Amino acid sequence: MKKIAMASAALLALVNAQAQSTVTVFGVADVGYVHTSASGVSKNQLASDGNTSSRLGFRGTEDLGGGLMASFWLEGAFSADAPGTLSLARRSTVELKGSFGEIRLGRDYVPTFTSLTVAHHPFGTNGLGNAGQMFYPVAAGGTTSSTHVRSNNGINYFTPTVGGFQANLMYAYGEKNSNVGVTKNDDTYFGGRVSYGNGPLNLAYATGKTQYATGDYTQSNFAANYQMGPAKLMFLWGENKVGATKTTSTLIGTQYKVSDAGEVRASYTALKAAGFAAGSDVGDASQVTIGYVHNLSKRTALYTNYSVVDNKGVGKKFVVGDGNGVTTAGGNSTGYQFGVRHSF
């Protein structure tokens, strides 16, 4: 009888432990056909991430009691068309969450990147119409940013949401420069974001700065979206400064529900460039993209996109997707794609 009681107690303790701690495996596989054309040269390929970034991840939480939660998040990217080594470089954090908000330690999105995702950009950072083509910084003066999406060694803090308002602050320690006398290492980042969401309206402003020996990188952006019936109307403004150079991009777009399963996406982006040296391939540019997503289920969707990027004046820097480079000043590039995305 004593053995039965002890076994029952052990089983009860195990059940309670499992109830307090959970681990989830999750992921996305996205692959499709892509055709791009620039300067009279066409390219056909299978490519990953046309609608959503392919990934594999593990996350877990533990209830510590008193409203305090501990958790971890390990997530890596892979190419669904040609899988290789999986590196947990998308997100790798441990977190503590309570009435004070949430603290994340490790590699995570920087606050200035959040507004470029699908919440405020019709195509997010995926596919031929992705935000990265017009809203990421242009390398200049030897400065190539490593923090325009994520940063290592981050202390990331999120306040509780009060009256629709929330703030996000992040400080990330750089590790690229160990010279004696240097007070901050290369790629040290500090930034913040303030957002507001109430009913159909969402607003956000973010700014951040990364220190580099070749010239600091500063990014700022403002985003707004408004749900009007089946249409989500979107506005996004972004500015990237690298040394004396600057690009400023403005987007208007929409995600329009045509049925319970179907959504049309469209965007127009105009980019202005300033401070680049004579003879540079960076000039003003614009992009128009239209796409459609059809959900076959909660986890599986078909999608298609068509996009045109037009360089102005002496410019030839900007191209559609990962297609061919534009070789003539003032040239344009076009592309279309279709694919399938499945999440698990």
Coordinates of N, CA and C in Angstrom, one line a residue, residues 75-165:
E75 N 15.0 29.5 -32.6 CA 14.5 29.5 -34.0 C 15.5 29.7 -35.0
G76 N 15.5 28.8 -36.0 CA 16.5 28.8 -37.1 C 15.9 28.9 -38.4
A77 N 16.6 29.4 -39.4 CA 16.1 29.5 -40.8 C 16.7 28.4 -41.6
F78 N 15.9 28.0 -42.7 CA 16.5 27.1 -43.7 C 15.8 27.4 -45.0
S79 N 16.5 27.0 -46.1 CA 15.9 27.2 -47.4 C 15.2 25.9 -47.8
A80 N 13.9 26.1 -48.0 CA 13.0 24.9 -48.2 C 13.3 24.2 -49.6
D81 N 13.9 25.0 -50.5 CA 14.2 24.4 -51.8 C 15.6 23.7 -51.8
A82 N 16.4 24.1 -50.9 CA 17.8 23.4 -50.8 C 18.3 23.4 -49.4
P83 N 17.7 22.6 -48.5 CA 18.0 22.7 -47.1 C 19.5 22.4 -46.9
G84 N 20.1 23.1 -45.9 CA 21.5 22.9 -45.5 C 21.5 22.9 -44.0
T85 N 22.6 23.5 -43.5 CA 22.8 23.5 -42.0 C 21.8 24.4 -41.4
L86 N 21.2 24.0 -40.3 CA 20.2 24.8 -39.6 C 21.0 25.5 -38.5
S87 N 20.9 26.9 -38.5 CA 21.5 27.7 -37.4 C 20.4 28.4 -36.7
L88 N 20.4 28.4 -35.4 CA 19.4 29.1 -34.6 C 19.6 30.6 -34.6
A89 N 19.8 31.2 -35.8 CA 20.2 32.6 -35.8 C 19.0 33.5 -36.1
R90 N 17.8 33.0 -36.2 CA 16.6 33.9 -36.3 C 16.3 34.5 -34.9
R91 N 16.1 33.7 -34.0 CA 15.9 34.1 -32.6 C 16.5 33.1 -31.6
S92 N 17.2 33.6 -30.6 CA 17.7 32.7 -29.6 C 17.7 33.5 -28.3
T93 N 16.6 33.4 -27.5 CA 16.4 34.2 -26.3 C 15.9 33.3 -25.2
V94 N 16.2 33.9 -24.0 CA 15.5 33.4 -22.7 C 14.7 34.6 -22.2
E95 N 13.6 34.4 -21.6 CA 12.7 35.5 -21.3 C 12.1 35.4 -19.9
L96 N 11.8 36.5 -19.3 CA 11.1 36.6 -18.0 C 10.0 37.5 -18.2
K97 N 8.7 37.1 -17.9 CA 7.6 37.9 -18.1 C 6.7 38.0 -16.8
G98 N 6.2 39.2 -16.5 CA 5.4 39.4 -15.4 C 4.6 40.7 -15.5
S99 N 4.1 41.2 -14.3 CA 3.4 42.5 -14.3 C 4.3 43.6 -14.8
F100 N 5.6 43.5 -14.7 CA 6.5 44.5 -15.1 C 6.7 44.6 -16.6
G101 N 6.2 43.6 -17.3 CA 6.4 43.5 -18.8 C 7.2 42.3 -19.1
E102 N 8.1 42.4 -20.1 CA 8.9 41.2 -20.5 C 10.3 41.6 -20.8
I103 N 11.3 40.8 -20.4 CA 12.7 41.0 -20.7 C 13.2 39.8 -21.4
R104 N 13.8 40.1 -22.6 CA 14.4 39.0 -23.4 C 15.9 39.2 -23.5
L105 N 16.7 38.2 -23.3 CA 18.1 38.2 -23.4 C 18.6 37.3 -24.5
G106 N 19.4 37.8 -25.4 CA 19.9 37.0 -26.5 C 19.8 37.7 -27.9
R107 N 19.6 36.9 -28.9 CA 19.5 37.4 -30.3 C 18.0 37.6 -30.6
D108 N 17.6 38.8 -31.0 CA 16.2 39.1 -31.3 C 16.1 40.2 -32.3
Y109 N 14.8 40.4 -32.8 CA 14.6 41.6 -33.6 C 14.9 42.8 -32.9
V110 N 15.5 43.8 -33.6 CA 15.7 45.1 -33.0 C 14.4 45.9 -33.1
P111 N 14.1 46.9 -32.3 CA 12.8 47.6 -32.3 C 12.5 48.3 -33.6
T112 N 13.6 48.7 -34.3 CA 13.4 49.5 -35.5 C 13.0 48.6 -36.7
F113 N 13.1 47.3 -36.5 CA 12.7 46.4 -37.6 C 11.3 46.0 -37.6
T114 N 10.7 46.0 -36.4 CA 9.3 45.5 -36.2 C 8.3 46.1 -37.2
S115 N 8.4 47.3 -37.5 CA 7.4 48.0 -38.3 C 7.5 47.6 -39.8
L116 N 8.6 46.9 -40.2 CA 8.8 46.5 -41.5 C 8.1 45.1 -41.8
T117 N 7.6 44.5 -40.8 CA 7.1 43.1 -40.9 C 5.6 43.3 -41.5
V118 N 5.0 42.1 -41.6 CA 3.6 42.1 -42.2 C 2.6 42.9 -41.5
A119 N 2.8 43.3 -40.3 CA 1.8 44.1 -39.6 C 1.6 45.5 -40.2
H120 N 2.7 46.0 -40.8 CA 2.6 47.4 -41.4 C 3.0 47.4 -42.8
H121 N 3.5 46.3 -43.4 CA 3.8 46.3 -44.8 C 3.1 45.2 -45.5
P122 N 2.4 45.4 -46.6 CA 1.5 44.3 -47.2 C 2.2 43.0 -47.4
F123 N 3.5 43.1 -47.8 CA 4.3 41.9 -48.1 C 5.3 41.5 -47.0
G124 N 5.4 42.3 -46.0 CA 6.4 42.0 -44.9 C 7.8 42.1 -45.5
T125 N 8.6 41.1 -45.1 CA 10.0 41.1 -45.6 C 10.2 39.8 -46.4
N126 N 9.1 39.4 -47.1 CA 9.2 38.2 -48.0 C 8.7 38.4 -49.4
G127 N 9.2 37.7 -50.3 CA 8.7 37.7 -51.7 C 9.2 38.9 -52.5
L128 N 8.7 39.0 -53.7 CA 9.2 40.0 -54.6 C 8.9 41.4 -54.2
G129 N 7.9 41.6 -53.4 CA 7.5 42.9 -52.9 C 8.0 43.2 -51.5
N130 N 9.0 42.5 -51.0 CA 9.4 42.6 -49.6 C 10.0 44.0 -49.2
A131 N 9.8 44.3 -48.0 CA 10.2 45.6 -47.5 C 11.7 45.9 -47.5
G132 N 12.4 44.8 -47.5 CA 13.9 44.9 -47.5 C 14.5 45.6 -48.7
Q133 N 13.8 45.6 -49.9 CA 14.3 46.1 -51.1 C 14.3 47.7 -51.0
M134 N 13.5 48.3 -50.3 CA 13.4 49.7 -50.2 C 13.6 50.3 -48.8
F135 N 13.5 49.5 -47.8 CA 13.6 50.0 -46.4 C 14.8 49.5 -45.7
Y136 N 15.6 48.7 -46.3 CA 16.9 48.3 -45.6 C 18.0 49.4 -46.0
P137 N 19.0 49.5 -45.2 CA 20.0 50.5 -45.5 C 20.9 50.1 -46.7
V138 N 21.5 51.1 -47.3 CA 22.4 50.9 -48.4 C 23.8 51.0 -47.9
A139 N 24.7 50.0 -48.0 CA 26.0 50.1 -47.5 C 26.8 51.3 -48.2
A140 N 27.5 52.0 -47.3 CA 28.2 53.2 -47.8 C 29.4 53.4 -47.0
G141 N 30.5 53.9 -47.6 CA 31.7 54.2 -46.8 C 32.3 53.1 -46.1
G142 N 32.0 51.9 -46.5 CA 32.6 50.7 -45.8 C 31.7 50.2 -44.7
T143 N 30.5 50.9 -44.4 CA 29.6 50.4 -43.4 C 28.5 49.5 -44.0
T144 N 28.5 48.3 -43.5 CA 27.5 47.3 -43.8 C 26.8 46.9 -42.5
S145 N 25.5 47.2 -42.4 CA 24.8 47.0 -41.2 C 24.6 45.6 -40.9
S146 N 24.8 45.2 -39.6 CA 24.5 43.8 -39.1 C 23.3 43.8 -38.2
T147 N 22.7 45.0 -38.0 CA 21.6 45.2 -37.0 C 20.3 45.7 -37.6
H148 N 20.1 45.7 -38.9 CA 18.9 46.3 -39.4 C 17.7 45.3 -39.3
V149 N 18.0 44.1 -38.9 CA 16.9 43.1 -38.7 C 17.0 42.6 -37.2
R150 N 18.1 42.0 -36.9 CA 18.3 41.5 -35.5 C 19.7 41.9 -35.0
S151 N 19.8 41.6 -33.7 CA 21.1 41.9 -33.1 C 21.4 40.8 -32.1
N152 N 22.7 40.4 -32.0 CA 23.2 39.5 -31.0 C 23.3 40.3 -29.6
N153 N 23.5 39.5 -28.6 CA 23.9 40.1 -27.3 C 22.9 41.2 -26.8
G154 N 21.6 41.0 -27.0 CA 20.6 42.0 -26.7 C 20.0 41.9 -25.4
I155 N 19.7 43.0 -24.8 CA 18.8 43.1 -23.6 C 17.6 43.9 -24.2
N156 N 16.5 43.1 -24.3 CA 15.3 43.6 -25.0 C 14.1 43.7 -24.0
Y157 N 13.6 44.9 -23.8 CA 12.5 45.1 -22.8 C 11.3 45.6 -23.4
F158 N 10.1 45.0 -23.1 CA 8.8 45.3 -23.5 C 8.0 45.7 -22.3
T159 N 7.4 46.9 -22.3 CA 6.5 47.3 -21.2 C 5.2 46.6 -21.3
P160 N 4.4 46.6 -20.2 CA 3.0 46.1 -20.4 C 2.2 47.1 -21.3
T161 N 1.2 46.6 -21.9 CA 0.3 47.4 -22.7 C -0.7 48.1 -21.8
V162 N -0.7 49.5 -21.9 CA -1.6 50.3 -21.0 C -2.3 51.3 -21.9
G163 N -3.6 51.1 -22.0 CA -4.5 52.0 -22.8 C -4.1 51.9 -24.3
G164 N -3.6 50.8 -24.7 CA -3.3 50.6 -26.1 C -1.8 50.9 -26.4
F165 N -1.1 51.5 -25.4 CA 0.3 52.0 -25.7 C 1.3 50.9 -25.1

